[in-house]
Coordinates of N, CA and C in Angstrom, one line a residue:
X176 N 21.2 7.9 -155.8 CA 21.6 8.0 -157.1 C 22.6 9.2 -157.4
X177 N 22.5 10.0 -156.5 CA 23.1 11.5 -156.9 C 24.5 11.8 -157.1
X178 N 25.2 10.5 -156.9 CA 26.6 10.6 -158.1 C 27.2 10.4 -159.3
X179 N 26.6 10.3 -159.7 CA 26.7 9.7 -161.1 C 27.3 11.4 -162.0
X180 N 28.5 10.9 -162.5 CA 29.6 12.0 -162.8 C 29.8 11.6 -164.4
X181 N 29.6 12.7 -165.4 CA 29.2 12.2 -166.7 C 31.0 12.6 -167.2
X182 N 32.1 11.9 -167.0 CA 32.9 12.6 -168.0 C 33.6 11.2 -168.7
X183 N 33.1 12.0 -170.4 CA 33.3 11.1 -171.3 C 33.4 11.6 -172.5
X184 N 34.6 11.2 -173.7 CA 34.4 12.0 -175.0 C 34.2 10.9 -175.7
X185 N 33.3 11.7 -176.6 CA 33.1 10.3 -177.7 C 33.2 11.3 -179.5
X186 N 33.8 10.2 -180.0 CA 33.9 10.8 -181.0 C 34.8 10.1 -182.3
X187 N 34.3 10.0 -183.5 CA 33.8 11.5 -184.3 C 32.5 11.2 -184.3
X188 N 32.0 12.8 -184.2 CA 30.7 12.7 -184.5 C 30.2 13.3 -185.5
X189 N 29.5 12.6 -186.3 CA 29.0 11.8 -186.5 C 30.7 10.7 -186.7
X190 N 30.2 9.4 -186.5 CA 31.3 8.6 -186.9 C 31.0 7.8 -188.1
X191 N 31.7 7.0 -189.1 CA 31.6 6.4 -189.9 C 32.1 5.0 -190.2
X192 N 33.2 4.7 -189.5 CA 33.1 3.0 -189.8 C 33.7 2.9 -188.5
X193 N 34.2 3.7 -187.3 CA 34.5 3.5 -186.0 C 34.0 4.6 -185.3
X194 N 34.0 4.3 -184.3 CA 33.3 5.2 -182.3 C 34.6 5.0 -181.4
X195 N 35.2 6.0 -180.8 CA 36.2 6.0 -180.2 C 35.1 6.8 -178.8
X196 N 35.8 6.0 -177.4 CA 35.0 6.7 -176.2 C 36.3 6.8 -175.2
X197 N 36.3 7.8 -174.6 CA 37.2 8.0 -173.9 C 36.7 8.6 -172.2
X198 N 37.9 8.5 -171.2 CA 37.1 8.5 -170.1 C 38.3 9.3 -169.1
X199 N 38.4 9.9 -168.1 CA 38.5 10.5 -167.4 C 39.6 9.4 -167.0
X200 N 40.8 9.7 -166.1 CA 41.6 8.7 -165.6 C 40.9 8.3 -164.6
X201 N 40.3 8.4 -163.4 CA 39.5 8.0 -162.5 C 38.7 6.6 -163.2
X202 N 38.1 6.5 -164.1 CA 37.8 5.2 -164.6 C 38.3 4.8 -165.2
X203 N 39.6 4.8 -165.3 CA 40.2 3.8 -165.9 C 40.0 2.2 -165.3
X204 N 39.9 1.0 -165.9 CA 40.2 -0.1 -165.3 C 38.6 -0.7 -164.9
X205 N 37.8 0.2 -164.9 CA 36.6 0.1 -164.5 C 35.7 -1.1 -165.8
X206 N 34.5 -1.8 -165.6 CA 33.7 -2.4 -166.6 C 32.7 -1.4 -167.1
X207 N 32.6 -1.2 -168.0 CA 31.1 -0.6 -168.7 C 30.6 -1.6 -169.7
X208 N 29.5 -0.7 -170.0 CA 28.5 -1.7 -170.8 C 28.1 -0.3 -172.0
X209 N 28.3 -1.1 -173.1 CA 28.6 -0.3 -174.4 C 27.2 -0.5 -175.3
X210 N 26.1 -0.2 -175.5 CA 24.6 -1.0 -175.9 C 24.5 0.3 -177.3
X211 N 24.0 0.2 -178.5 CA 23.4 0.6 -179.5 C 21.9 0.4 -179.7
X212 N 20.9 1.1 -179.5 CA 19.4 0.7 -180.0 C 19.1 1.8 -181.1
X213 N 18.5 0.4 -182.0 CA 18.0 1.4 -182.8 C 16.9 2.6 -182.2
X214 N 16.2 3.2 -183.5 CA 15.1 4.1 -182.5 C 13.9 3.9 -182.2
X215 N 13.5 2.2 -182.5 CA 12.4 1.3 -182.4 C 13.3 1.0 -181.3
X216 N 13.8 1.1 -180.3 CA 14.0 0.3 -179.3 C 14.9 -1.0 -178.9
X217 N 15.5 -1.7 -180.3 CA 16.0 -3.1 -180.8 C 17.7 -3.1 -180.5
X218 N 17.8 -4.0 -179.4 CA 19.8 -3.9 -179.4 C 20.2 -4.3 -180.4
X219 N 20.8 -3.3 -181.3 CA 21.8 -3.7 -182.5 C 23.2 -4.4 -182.0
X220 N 23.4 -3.6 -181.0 CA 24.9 -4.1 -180.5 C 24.7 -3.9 -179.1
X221 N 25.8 -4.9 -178.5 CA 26.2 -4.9 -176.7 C 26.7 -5.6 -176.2
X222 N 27.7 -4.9 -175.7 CA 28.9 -5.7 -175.3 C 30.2 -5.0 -174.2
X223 N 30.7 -5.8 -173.2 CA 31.3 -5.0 -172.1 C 32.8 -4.8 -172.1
X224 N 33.0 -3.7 -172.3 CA 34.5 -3.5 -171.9 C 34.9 -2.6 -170.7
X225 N 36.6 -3.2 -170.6 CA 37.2 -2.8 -169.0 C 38.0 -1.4 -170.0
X226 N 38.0 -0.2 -168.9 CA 38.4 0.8 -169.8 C 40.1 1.2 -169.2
X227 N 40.2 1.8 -170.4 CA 41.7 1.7 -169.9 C 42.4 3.3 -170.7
X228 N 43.8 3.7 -170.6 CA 43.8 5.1 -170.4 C 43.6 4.9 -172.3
X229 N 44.0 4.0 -173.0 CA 43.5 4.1 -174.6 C 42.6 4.7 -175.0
X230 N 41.6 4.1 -173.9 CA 39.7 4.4 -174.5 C 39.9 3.0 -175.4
X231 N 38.1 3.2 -176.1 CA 37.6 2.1 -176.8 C 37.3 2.5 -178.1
X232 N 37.4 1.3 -178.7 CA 37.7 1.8 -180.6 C 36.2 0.8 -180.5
X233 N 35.3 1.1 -181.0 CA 33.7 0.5 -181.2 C 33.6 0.7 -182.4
X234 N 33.3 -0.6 -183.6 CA 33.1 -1.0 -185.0 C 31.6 -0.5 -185.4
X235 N 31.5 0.5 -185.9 CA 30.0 1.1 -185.8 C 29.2 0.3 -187.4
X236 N 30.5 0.4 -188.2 CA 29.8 -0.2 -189.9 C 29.2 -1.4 -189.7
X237 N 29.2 -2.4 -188.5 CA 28.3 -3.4 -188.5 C 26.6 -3.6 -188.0
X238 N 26.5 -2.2 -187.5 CA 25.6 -2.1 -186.3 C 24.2 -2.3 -187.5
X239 N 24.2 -1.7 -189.0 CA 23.2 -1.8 -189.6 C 22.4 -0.6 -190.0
X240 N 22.9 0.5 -189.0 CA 21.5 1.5 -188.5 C 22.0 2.5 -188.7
X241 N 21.4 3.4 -189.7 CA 21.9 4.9 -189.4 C 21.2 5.9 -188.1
X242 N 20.4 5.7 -187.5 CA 20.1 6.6 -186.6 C 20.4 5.8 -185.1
X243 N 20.9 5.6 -184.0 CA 21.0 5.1 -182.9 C 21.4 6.1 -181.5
X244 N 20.8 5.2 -180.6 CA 20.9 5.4 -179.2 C 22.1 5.1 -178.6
X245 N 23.2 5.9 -178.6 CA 24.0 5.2 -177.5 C 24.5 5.4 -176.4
X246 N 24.6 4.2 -175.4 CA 24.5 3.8 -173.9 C 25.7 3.4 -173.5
X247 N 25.8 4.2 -172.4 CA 27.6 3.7 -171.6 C 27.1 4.0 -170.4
X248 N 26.9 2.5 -169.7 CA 27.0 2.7 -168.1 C 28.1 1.8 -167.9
X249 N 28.6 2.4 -166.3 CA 29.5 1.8 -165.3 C 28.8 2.3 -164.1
X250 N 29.8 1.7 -163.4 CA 30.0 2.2 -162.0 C 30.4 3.9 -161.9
X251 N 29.4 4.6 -161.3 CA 29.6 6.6 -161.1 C 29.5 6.6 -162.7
X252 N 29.4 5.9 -164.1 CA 29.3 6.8 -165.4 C 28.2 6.3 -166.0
X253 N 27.9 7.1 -166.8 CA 26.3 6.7 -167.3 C 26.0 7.9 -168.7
X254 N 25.8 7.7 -169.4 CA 25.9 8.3 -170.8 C 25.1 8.0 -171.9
X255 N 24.1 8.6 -172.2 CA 23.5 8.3 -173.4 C 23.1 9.4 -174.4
X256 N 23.3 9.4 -175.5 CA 23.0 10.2 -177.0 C 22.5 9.6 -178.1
X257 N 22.0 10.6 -179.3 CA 21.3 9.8 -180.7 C 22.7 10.6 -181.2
X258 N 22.6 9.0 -182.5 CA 24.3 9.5 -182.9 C 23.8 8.9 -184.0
X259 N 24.1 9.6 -185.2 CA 23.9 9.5 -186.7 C 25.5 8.8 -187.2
X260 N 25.5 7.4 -187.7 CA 26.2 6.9 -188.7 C 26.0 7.5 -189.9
X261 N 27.5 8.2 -190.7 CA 27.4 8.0 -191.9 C 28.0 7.2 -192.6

């Protein structure tokens, strides 16, 4: 397991009606998996995108939830925080 290399921006934080994630050029092109849980545990959202030097624009005003978990694995990236919607 001992490679797993965390470089990732996410932001704004707190965010309010979008989540922008951004990634290191080395993963670019790569698949990740984008998951939201509430803090009962429950996937609000998930869904996979291929990354690219843009980064990813994530619609957060649908997810329902102001307090959440969120999860970004790939291949070598792996990333999880509690992130307050306002």
């Amino acid at each position: 397991q001992g490679d797993v290399i965390q470089e990732i921006n996410i932001y704004p934080c707190p965010p309010t009606d979008k989540l922008y994630i951004s990634v290191a050029e080395e993963f670019w092109g790569l698949d990740v998996d984008v998951t939201f849980h509430s803090l009962l545990g429950k996937v609000v959202f998930k869904k996979t995108f291929r990354l690219t030097g843009v980064g990813l624009e994530i619609p957060v005003f649908e997810v329902g939830e102001k307090l959440l978990v969120l999860s970004v694995k790939g291949k070598g990236l792996s990333h999880r925080q509690l992130m307050m919607i306002n």
